[in-house]
PDB file of C-alpha atoms in Angstrom:
ATOM      1  CA  MET A   1       8.047 -18.442   7.010  1.00  0.00           C
ATOM      2  CA  SER A   2       9.775 -18.270   3.669  1.00  0.00           C
ATOM      3  CA  TRP A   3      10.628 -20.614   0.853  1.00  0.00           C
ATOM      4  CA  PHE A   4      13.461 -21.853  -1.318  1.00  0.00           C
ATOM      5  CA  LEU A   5      13.549 -24.096  -4.365  1.00  0.00           C
ATOM      6  CA  ASN A   6      14.863 -27.552  -3.588  1.00  0.00           C
ATOM      7  CA  PHE A   7      16.622 -29.759  -6.116  1.00  0.00           C
ATOM      8  CA  ALA A   8      13.306 -31.129  -7.381  1.00  0.00           C
ATOM      9  CA  GLY A   9      12.201 -27.578  -8.247  1.00  0.00           C
ATOM     10  CA  LYS A  10       9.641 -27.379  -5.446  1.00  0.00           C
ATOM     11  CA  ILE A  11       9.496 -24.466  -3.060  1.00  0.00           C
ATOM     12  CA  THR A  12      10.499 -25.412   0.479  1.00  0.00           C
ATOM     13  CA  LYS A  13      10.138 -23.436   3.714  1.00  0.00           C
ATOM     14  CA  THR A  14      12.932 -22.000   5.828  1.00  0.00           C
ATOM     15  CA  ASP A  15      12.422 -20.889   9.434  1.00  0.00           C
ATOM     16  CA  ASP A  16      15.685 -18.995  10.024  1.00  0.00           C
ATOM     17  CA  TRP A  17      14.376 -15.423  10.398  1.00  0.00           C
ATOM     18  CA  ASP A  18      16.079 -12.509  12.119  1.00  0.00           C
ATOM     19  CA  PHE A  19      14.584  -9.300  13.482  1.00  0.00           C
ATOM     20  CA  TYR A  20      16.375  -6.029  14.167  1.00  0.00           C
ATOM     21  CA  PHE A  21      15.950  -2.262  14.419  1.00  0.00           C
ATOM     22  CA  LEU A  22      17.768   0.493  12.521  1.00  0.00           C
ATOM     23  CA  ARG A  23      17.196   3.982  11.176  1.00  0.00           C
ATOM     24  CA  LEU A  24      16.098   4.520   7.557  1.00  0.00           C
ATOM     25  CA  ASP A  25      15.945   8.090   6.285  1.00  0.00           C
ATOM     26  CA  ASP A  26      16.317   9.181   9.921  1.00  0.00           C
ATOM     27  CA  LYS A  27      13.205   7.208  10.973  1.00  0.00           C
ATOM     28  CA  LEU A  28      13.046   4.162  13.232  1.00  0.00           C
ATOM     29  CA  ALA A  29      12.568   0.943  11.247  1.00  0.00           C
ATOM     30  CA  SER A  30      12.156  -2.716  12.073  1.00  0.00           C
ATOM     31  CA  ILE A  31      13.417  -5.366   9.690  1.00  0.00           C
ATOM     32  CA  PHE A  32      12.266  -8.985   9.630  1.00  0.00           C
ATOM     33  CA  VAL A  33      14.385 -10.966   7.165  1.00  0.00           C
ATOM     34  CA  ASP A  34      14.721 -14.614   6.181  1.00  0.00           C
ATOM     35  CA  MET A  35      18.370 -15.415   6.891  1.00  0.00           C
ATOM     36  CA  GLY A  36      17.803 -19.017   5.825  1.00  0.00           C
ATOM     37  CA  ARG A  37      17.483 -17.751   2.291  1.00  0.00           C
ATOM     38  CA  LYS A  38      21.110 -16.586   2.165  1.00  0.00           C
ATOM     39  CA  ALA A  39      22.547 -20.000   1.265  1.00  0.00           C
ATOM     40  CA  HIS A  40      20.045 -20.365  -1.593  1.00  0.00           C
ATOM     41  CA  ALA A  41      20.079 -16.861  -3.052  1.00  0.00           C
ATOM     42  CA  PRO A  42      19.557 -15.876  -5.709  1.00  0.00           C
ATOM     43  CA  VAL A  43      16.909 -18.363  -6.779  1.00  0.00           C
ATOM     44  CA  PRO A  44      17.205 -18.849 -10.557  1.00  0.00           C
ATOM     45  CA  GLY A  45      14.323 -17.314 -12.480  1.00  0.00           C
ATOM     46  CA  PHE A  46      13.104 -15.187  -9.546  1.00  0.00           C
ATOM     47  CA  SER A  47      14.793 -11.964 -10.692  1.00  0.00           C
ATOM     48  CA  LEU A  48      12.086  -9.378  -9.981  1.00  0.00           C
ATOM     49  CA  LEU A  49      12.202  -7.625  -6.627  1.00  0.00           C
ATOM     50  CA  CYS A  50       8.521  -7.030  -5.872  1.00  0.00           C
ATOM     51  CA  THR A  51       7.233  -5.025  -2.950  1.00  0.00           C
ATOM     52  CA  LEU A  52       3.834  -4.419  -1.466  1.00  0.00           C
ATOM     53  CA  HIS A  53       3.833  -1.014   0.263  1.00  0.00           C
ATOM     54  CA  LEU A  54       1.025  -1.088   2.814  1.00  0.00           C
ATOM     55  CA  THR A  55      -0.066   2.028   4.687  1.00  0.00           C
ATOM     56  CA  MET A  56      -0.838   1.090   8.269  1.00  0.00           C
ATOM     57  CA  GLN A  57      -4.050   2.440   9.762  1.00  0.00           C
ATOM     58  CA  ASN A  58      -2.967   2.753  13.372  1.00  0.00           C
ATOM     59  CA  PRO A  59       0.842   3.033  13.644  1.00  0.00           C
ATOM     60  CA  ARG A  60       2.612   4.054  16.813  1.00  0.00           C
ATOM     61  CA  ALA A  61       3.901   7.621  17.155  1.00  0.00           C
ATOM     62  CA  ASP A  62       7.386   6.404  16.096  1.00  0.00           C
ATOM     63  CA  GLY A  63       5.972   4.957  12.841  1.00  0.00           C
ATOM     64  CA  LEU A  64       6.220   1.282  13.827  1.00  0.00           C
ATOM     65  CA  SER A  65       3.257  -1.072  14.082  1.00  0.00           C
ATOM     66  CA  SER A  66       0.994  -0.819  17.094  1.00  0.00           C
ATOM     67  CA  GLN A  67      -0.371  -3.604  19.252  1.00  0.00           C
ATOM     68  CA  ASP A  68      -3.868  -2.586  18.074  1.00  0.00           C
ATOM     69  CA  GLU A  69      -2.964  -3.481  14.491  1.00  0.00           C
ATOM     70  CA  TYR A  70      -0.690  -6.460  15.226  1.00  0.00           C
ATOM     71  CA  GLU A  71      -3.207  -9.245  14.511  1.00  0.00           C
ATOM     72  CA  THR A  72      -4.476  -7.652  11.298  1.00  0.00           C
ATOM     73  CA  LEU A  73      -0.958  -7.125   9.946  1.00  0.00           C
ATOM     74  CA  ASN A  74      -0.109 -10.764  10.701  1.00  0.00           C
ATOM     75  CA  HIS A  75      -3.298 -11.867   8.974  1.00  0.00           C
ATOM     76  CA  ILE A  76      -2.407  -9.771   5.918  1.00  0.00           C
ATOM     77  CA  GLU A  77       1.067 -11.335   5.830  1.00  0.00           C
ATOM     78  CA  ASP A  78      -0.332 -14.886   6.097  1.00  0.00           C
ATOM     79  CA  THR A  79      -2.955 -14.183   3.433  1.00  0.00           C
ATOM     80  CA  LEU A  80      -0.331 -12.777   1.063  1.00  0.00           C
ATOM     81  CA  GLU A  81       1.913 -15.811   1.493  1.00  0.00           C
ATOM     82  CA  LYS A  82      -0.951 -18.225   0.847  1.00  0.00           C
ATOM     83  CA  GLN A  83      -2.288 -16.313  -2.166  1.00  0.00           C
ATOM     84  CA  ILE A  84       1.114 -15.774  -3.758  1.00  0.00           C
ATOM     85  CA  GLY A  85       2.231 -19.369  -3.207  1.00  0.00           C
ATOM     86  CA  ASN A  86       4.938 -20.432  -5.647  1.00  0.00           C
ATOM     87  CA  LYS A  87       4.681 -17.248  -7.726  1.00  0.00           C
ATOM     88  CA  ALA A  88       7.247 -15.499  -5.534  1.00  0.00           C
ATOM     89  CA  VAL A  89       9.720 -16.015  -2.708  1.00  0.00           C
ATOM     90  CA  TYR A  90       8.955 -14.000   0.441  1.00  0.00           C
ATOM     91  CA  VAL A  91      12.226 -12.701   1.912  1.00  0.00           C
ATOM     92  CA  GLY A  92      11.148 -10.182   4.529  1.00  0.00           C
ATOM     93  CA  ARG A  93       9.420  -7.019   5.576  1.00  0.00           C
ATOM     94  CA  ILE A  94      10.343  -3.499   6.610  1.00  0.00           C
ATOM     95  CA  THR A  95       8.169  -1.464   8.956  1.00  0.00           C
ATOM     96  CA  THR A  96       8.826   2.274   9.170  1.00  0.00           C
ATOM     97  CA  ASP A  97       7.148   5.658   8.944  1.00  0.00           C
ATOM     98  CA  GLY A  98       3.607   4.282   9.222  1.00  0.00           C
ATOM     99  CA  ARG A  99       3.918   1.652   6.531  1.00  0.00           C
ATOM    100  CA  ARG A 100       4.906  -1.960   6.124  1.00  0.00           C
ATOM    101  CA  ASP A 101       6.752  -3.115   3.006  1.00  0.00           C
ATOM    102  CA  PHE A 102       6.541  -6.827   2.219  1.00  0.00           C
ATOM    103  CA  VAL A 103       9.471  -7.921   0.028  1.00  0.00           C
ATOM    104  CA  PHE A 104       9.373 -10.777  -2.479  1.00  0.00           C
ATOM    105  CA  TYR A 105      11.326 -12.064  -5.458  1.00  0.00           C
ATOM    106  CA  ALA A 106       9.102 -13.152  -8.345  1.00  0.00           C
ATOM    107  CA  LYS A 107       9.318 -14.609 -11.836  1.00  0.00           C
ATOM    108  CA  ASP A 108       6.442 -12.640 -13.319  1.00  0.00           C
ATOM    109  CA  PHE A 109       5.090  -9.300 -12.123  1.00  0.00           C
ATOM    110  CA  ALA A 110       1.624  -9.727 -13.641  1.00  0.00           C
ATOM    111  CA  SER A 111       1.020 -12.982 -11.734  1.00  0.00           C
ATOM    112  CA  PHE A 112       2.489 -11.525  -8.551  1.00  0.00           C
ATOM    113  CA  SER A 113       0.386  -8.373  -8.773  1.00  0.00           C
ATOM    114  CA  LYS A 114      -2.779 -10.336  -9.509  1.00  0.00           C
ATOM    115  CA  SER A 115      -2.161 -12.527  -6.440  1.00  0.00           C
ATOM    116  CA  VAL A 116      -1.528  -9.500  -4.226  1.00  0.00           C
ATOM    117  CA  ASN A 117      -4.711  -7.798  -5.420  1.00  0.00           C
ATOM    118  CA  ALA A 118      -6.695 -10.973  -4.740  1.00  0.00           C
ATOM    119  CA  ALA A 119      -5.221 -11.250  -1.228  1.00  0.00           C
ATOM    120  CA  MET A 120      -5.866  -7.595  -0.433  1.00  0.00           C
ATOM    121  CA  LYS A 121      -9.578  -7.832  -1.288  1.00  0.00           C
ATOM    122  CA  ALA A 122     -10.060  -9.158   2.242  1.00  0.00           C
ATOM    123  CA  PHE A 123      -8.451  -5.944   3.564  1.00  0.00           C
ATOM    124  CA  ALA A 124     -10.254  -3.348   1.458  1.00  0.00           C
ATOM    125  CA  THR A 125      -9.754  -0.557   4.007  1.00  0.00           C
ATOM    126  CA  TYR A 126      -5.964  -0.661   3.559  1.00  0.00           C
ATOM    127  CA  ALA A 127      -4.195   1.523   1.006  1.00  0.00           C
ATOM    128  CA  TYR A 128      -1.349  -0.230  -0.786  1.00  0.00           C
ATOM    129  CA  GLU A 129       0.726  -0.217  -3.929  1.00  0.00           C
ATOM    130  CA  VAL A 130       2.735  -2.896  -5.665  1.00  0.00           C
ATOM    131  CA  ASN A 131       6.116  -2.173  -7.253  1.00  0.00           C
ATOM    132  CA  ARG A 132       8.867  -4.048  -9.003  1.00  0.00           C
ATOM    133  CA  ARG A 133      12.407  -3.713 -10.241  1.00  0.00           C
ATOM    134  CA  HIS A 134      14.924  -6.119 -11.702  1.00  0.00           C
ATOM    135  CA  ASP A 135      17.392  -7.547  -9.200  1.00  0.00           C
ATOM    136  CA  LYS A 136      18.741 -10.741 -10.743  1.00  0.00           C
ATOM    137  CA  LYS A 137      21.590 -10.941  -8.195  1.00  0.00           C
ATOM    138  CA  TRP A 138      19.261 -10.304  -5.225  1.00  0.00           C
ATOM    139  CA  SER A 139      21.427  -7.370  -4.188  1.00  0.00           C
ATOM    140  CA  ILE A 140      18.625  -5.818  -2.101  1.00  0.00           C
ATOM    141  CA  TYR A 141      18.154  -9.037  -0.152  1.00  0.00           C
TER     142      TYR A 141
END
């Protein structure tokens, strides 16, 4: 699930997600994106595109996630959302080439990064990195 700011300034969930396949850099990719966000984007103040690049431990031969890793990846996603809370808006994920990229828009990178690191302590065997770039207009979304 994802979130948007309502008129009272609280973050509210949206359940309008879409899933599709495409090729990125000539590799198969799956995209899971919150389409319910479109009517509310960009969210004022959330101008940093922040990504968590997670290296999967047991991807399929085509680079997508395997059934063996399915539950763990879902648990990571749920843990990230809970830990990050209102510090960022989760807009989707991209799975390709043996990694999963979780995509958020945040107000503050330090708070976002601290939350990600706290969430990932429960998954110490996973390699990951956190990145950011300015995207005030949410052009990547």
